[in-house]
CSV table of C-alpha atoms in Angstrom, one decimal:
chain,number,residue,atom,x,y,z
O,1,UNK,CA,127.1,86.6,39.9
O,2,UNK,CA,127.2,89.7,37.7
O,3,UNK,CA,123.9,91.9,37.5
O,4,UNK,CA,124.0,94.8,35.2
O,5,UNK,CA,120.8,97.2,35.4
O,6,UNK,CA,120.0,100.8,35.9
O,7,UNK,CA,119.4,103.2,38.1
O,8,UNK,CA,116.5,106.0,37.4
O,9,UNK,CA,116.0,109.3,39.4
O,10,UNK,CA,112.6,107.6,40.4
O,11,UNK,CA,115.2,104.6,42.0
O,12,UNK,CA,116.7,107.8,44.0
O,13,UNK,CA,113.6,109.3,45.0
O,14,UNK,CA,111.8,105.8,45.8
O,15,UNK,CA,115.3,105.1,48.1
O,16,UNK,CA,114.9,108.6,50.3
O,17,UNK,CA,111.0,108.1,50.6
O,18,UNK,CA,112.1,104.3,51.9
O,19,UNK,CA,114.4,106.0,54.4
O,20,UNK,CA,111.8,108.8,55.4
O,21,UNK,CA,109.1,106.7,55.9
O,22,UNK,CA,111.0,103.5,57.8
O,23,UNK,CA,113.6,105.8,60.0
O,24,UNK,CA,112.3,105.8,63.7
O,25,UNK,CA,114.7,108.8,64.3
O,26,UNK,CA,113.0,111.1,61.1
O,27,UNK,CA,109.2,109.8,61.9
O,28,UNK,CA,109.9,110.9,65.7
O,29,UNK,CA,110.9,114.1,64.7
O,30,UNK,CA,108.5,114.8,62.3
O,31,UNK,CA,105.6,113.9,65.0
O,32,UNK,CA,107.4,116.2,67.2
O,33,UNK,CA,107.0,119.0,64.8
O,34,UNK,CA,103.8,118.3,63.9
O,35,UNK,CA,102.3,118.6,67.9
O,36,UNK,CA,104.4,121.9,68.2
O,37,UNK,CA,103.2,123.5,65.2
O,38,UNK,CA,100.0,122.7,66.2
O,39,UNK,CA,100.2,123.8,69.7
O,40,UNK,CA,102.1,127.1,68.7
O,41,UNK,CA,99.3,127.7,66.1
O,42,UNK,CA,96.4,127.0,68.5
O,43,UNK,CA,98.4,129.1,71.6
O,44,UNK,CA,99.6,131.7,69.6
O,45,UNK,CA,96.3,132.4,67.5
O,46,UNK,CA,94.7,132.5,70.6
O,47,UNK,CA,97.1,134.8,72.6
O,48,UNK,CA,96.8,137.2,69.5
O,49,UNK,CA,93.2,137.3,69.3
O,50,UNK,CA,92.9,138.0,73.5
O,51,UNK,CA,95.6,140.5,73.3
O,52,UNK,CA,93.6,142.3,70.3
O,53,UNK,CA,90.8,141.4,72.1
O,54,UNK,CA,89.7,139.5,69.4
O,55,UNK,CA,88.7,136.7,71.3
O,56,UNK,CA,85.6,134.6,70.7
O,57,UNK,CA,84.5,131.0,70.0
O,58,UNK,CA,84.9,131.6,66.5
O,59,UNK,CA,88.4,132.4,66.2
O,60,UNK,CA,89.5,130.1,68.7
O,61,UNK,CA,87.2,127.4,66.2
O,62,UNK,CA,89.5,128.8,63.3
O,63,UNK,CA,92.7,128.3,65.2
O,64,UNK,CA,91.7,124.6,66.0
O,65,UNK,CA,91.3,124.1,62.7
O,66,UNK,CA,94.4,125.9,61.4
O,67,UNK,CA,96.2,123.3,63.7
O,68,UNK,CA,94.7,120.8,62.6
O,69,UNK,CA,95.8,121.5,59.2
O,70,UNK,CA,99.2,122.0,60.4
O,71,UNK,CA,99.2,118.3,62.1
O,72,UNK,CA,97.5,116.3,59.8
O,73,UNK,CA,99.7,118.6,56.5
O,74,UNK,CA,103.2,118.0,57.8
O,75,UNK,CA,103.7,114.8,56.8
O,76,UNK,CA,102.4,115.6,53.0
O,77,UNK,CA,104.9,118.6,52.9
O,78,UNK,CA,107.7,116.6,54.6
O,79,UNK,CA,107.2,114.1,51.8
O,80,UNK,CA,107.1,116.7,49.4
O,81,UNK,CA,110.3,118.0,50.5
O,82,UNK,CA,112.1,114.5,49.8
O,83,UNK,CA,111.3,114.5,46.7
O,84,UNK,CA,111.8,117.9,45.5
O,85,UNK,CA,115.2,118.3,47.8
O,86,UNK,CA,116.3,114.8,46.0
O,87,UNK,CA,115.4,116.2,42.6
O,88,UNK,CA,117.6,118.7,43.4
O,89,UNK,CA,120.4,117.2,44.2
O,90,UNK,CA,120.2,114.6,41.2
O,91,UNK,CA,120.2,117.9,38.9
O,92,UNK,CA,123.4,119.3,40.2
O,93,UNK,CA,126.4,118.3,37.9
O,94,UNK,CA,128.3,116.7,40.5
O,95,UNK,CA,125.7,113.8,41.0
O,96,UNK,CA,125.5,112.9,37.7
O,97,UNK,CA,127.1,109.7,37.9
O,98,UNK,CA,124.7,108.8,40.5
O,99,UNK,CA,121.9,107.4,37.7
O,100,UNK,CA,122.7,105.5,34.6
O,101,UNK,CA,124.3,101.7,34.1
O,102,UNK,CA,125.5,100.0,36.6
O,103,UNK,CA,127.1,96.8,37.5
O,104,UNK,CA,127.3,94.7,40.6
O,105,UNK,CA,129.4,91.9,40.5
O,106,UNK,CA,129.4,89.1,43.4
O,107,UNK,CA,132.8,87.5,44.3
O,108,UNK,CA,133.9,85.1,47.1
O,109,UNK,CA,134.5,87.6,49.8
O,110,UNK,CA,133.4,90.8,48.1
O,111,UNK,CA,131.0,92.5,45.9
O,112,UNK,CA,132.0,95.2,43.5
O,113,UNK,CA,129.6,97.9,42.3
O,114,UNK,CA,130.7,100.0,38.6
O,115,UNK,CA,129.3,102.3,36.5
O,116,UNK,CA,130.6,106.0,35.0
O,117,UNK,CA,133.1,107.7,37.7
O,118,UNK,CA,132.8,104.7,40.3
O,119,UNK,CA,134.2,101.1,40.8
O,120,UNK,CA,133.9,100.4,44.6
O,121,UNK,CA,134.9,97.0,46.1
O,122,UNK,CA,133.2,96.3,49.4
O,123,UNK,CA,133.4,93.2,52.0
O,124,UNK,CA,130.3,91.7,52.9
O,125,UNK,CA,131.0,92.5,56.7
O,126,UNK,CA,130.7,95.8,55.3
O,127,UNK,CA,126.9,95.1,55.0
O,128,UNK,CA,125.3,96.9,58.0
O,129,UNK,CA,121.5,96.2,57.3
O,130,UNK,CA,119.2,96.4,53.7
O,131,UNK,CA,115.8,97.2,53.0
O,132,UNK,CA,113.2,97.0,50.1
O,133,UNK,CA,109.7,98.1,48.8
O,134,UNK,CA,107.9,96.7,46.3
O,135,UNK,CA,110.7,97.6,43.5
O,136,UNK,CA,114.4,97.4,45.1
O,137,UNK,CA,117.0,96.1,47.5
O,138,UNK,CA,118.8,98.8,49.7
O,139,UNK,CA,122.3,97.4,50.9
O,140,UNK,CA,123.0,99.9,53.5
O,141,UNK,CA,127.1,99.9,53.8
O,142,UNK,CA,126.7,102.8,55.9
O,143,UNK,CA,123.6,104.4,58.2
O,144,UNK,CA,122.8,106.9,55.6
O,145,UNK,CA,123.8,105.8,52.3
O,146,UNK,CA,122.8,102.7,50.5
O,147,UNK,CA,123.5,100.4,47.2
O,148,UNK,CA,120.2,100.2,45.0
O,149,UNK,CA,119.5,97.0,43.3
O,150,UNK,CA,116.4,97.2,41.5
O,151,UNK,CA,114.4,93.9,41.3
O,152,UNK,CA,114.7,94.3,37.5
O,153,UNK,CA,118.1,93.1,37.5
O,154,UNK,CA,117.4,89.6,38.4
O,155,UNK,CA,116.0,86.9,36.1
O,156,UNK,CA,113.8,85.0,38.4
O,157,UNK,CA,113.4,84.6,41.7
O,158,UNK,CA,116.1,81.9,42.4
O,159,UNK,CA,118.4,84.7,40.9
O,160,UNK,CA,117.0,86.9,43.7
O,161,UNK,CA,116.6,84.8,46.4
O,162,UNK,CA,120.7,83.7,46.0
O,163,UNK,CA,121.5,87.5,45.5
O,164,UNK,CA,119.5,88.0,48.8
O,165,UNK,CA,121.2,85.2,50.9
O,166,UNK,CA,124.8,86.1,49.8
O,167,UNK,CA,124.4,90.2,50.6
O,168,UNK,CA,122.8,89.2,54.4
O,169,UNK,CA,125.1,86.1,55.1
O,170,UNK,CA,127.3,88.7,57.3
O,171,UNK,CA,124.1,90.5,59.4
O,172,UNK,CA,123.5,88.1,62.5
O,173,UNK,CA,120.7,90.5,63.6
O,174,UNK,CA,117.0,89.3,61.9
O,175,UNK,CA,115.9,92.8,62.4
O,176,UNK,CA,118.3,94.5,59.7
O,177,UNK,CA,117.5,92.4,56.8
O,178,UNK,CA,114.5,93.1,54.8
């Protein structure tokens, strides 16, 4: 099976927001910055306006809600962030090669993935989990990096489904295949 399509910035960005909204590890973290923002800004505020002696019920109200805009903002900046930072990256010269035509080809034992400065054969065992949204597969053939396939490359659904079936063959665990 030979699939030719191509890959967009938007592929890239829709990939990182995948990964930042599904990783346990970056959604734990971000929830731990959001509660210690908001405790720093409620705490600090607070200890500022007593040590100025400042204190009152209305600045202690304005601190709650400065907080609270801390908390509930976080994960709109964070998500921000990915984007812009993968902008960013895509821009610099180096990465180039990272959008534009691609080809995957599906042999026996291996699939091989071309397009301008790459041609990289990998085993199916090499398959450590994959992913989609609405728009993609993501063949993870390492923990941070990932193959893009966008659904746009197949004809029909059988198409997809056999693509699908051959890429996981190799994961025994249910829980890391999309």
């Amino acid at each position: 099976m030979e699939l030719q399509y191509n890959i967009t910035q938007q592929d890239y960005i829709d990939f990182n927001l995948n990964y930042y909204v599904n990783n346990a590890v970056i959604q734990r973290s971000i929830l731990m910055t959001r509660i210690a923002t908001a405790v720093i800004v409620v705490l600090g505020g607070t200890a500022l306006m007593y040590w100025v002696k400042g204190l009152s019920v209305w600045s202690v109200l304005v601190y709650l809600i400065l907080a609270a805009a801390c908390f509930f903002g976080t994960p709109w900046y964070m998500k921000r962030k990915v984007v812009k930072n993968t902008e960013r990256i895509l821009r610099n010269a180096r990465n180039k090669q990272l959008c534009g035509p691609k080809t995957l080809t599906l042999r026996e034992d291996s699939f091989e993935l071309s397009g301008e400065n790459e041609d990289t054969t990998y085993q199916y065992e090499a398959v450590q989990r994959t992913a989609s949204d609405d728009k993609h597969y993501y063949i993870f053939v390492d923990e941070f990096s990932a193959i893009i396939v966008p659904f746009s490359a197949f004809s029909d659904e059988t198409q997809k489904q056999e693509f699908y079936d051959r890429i996981t063959v190799n994961i025994k665990d249910e829980a890391l295949k999309c």
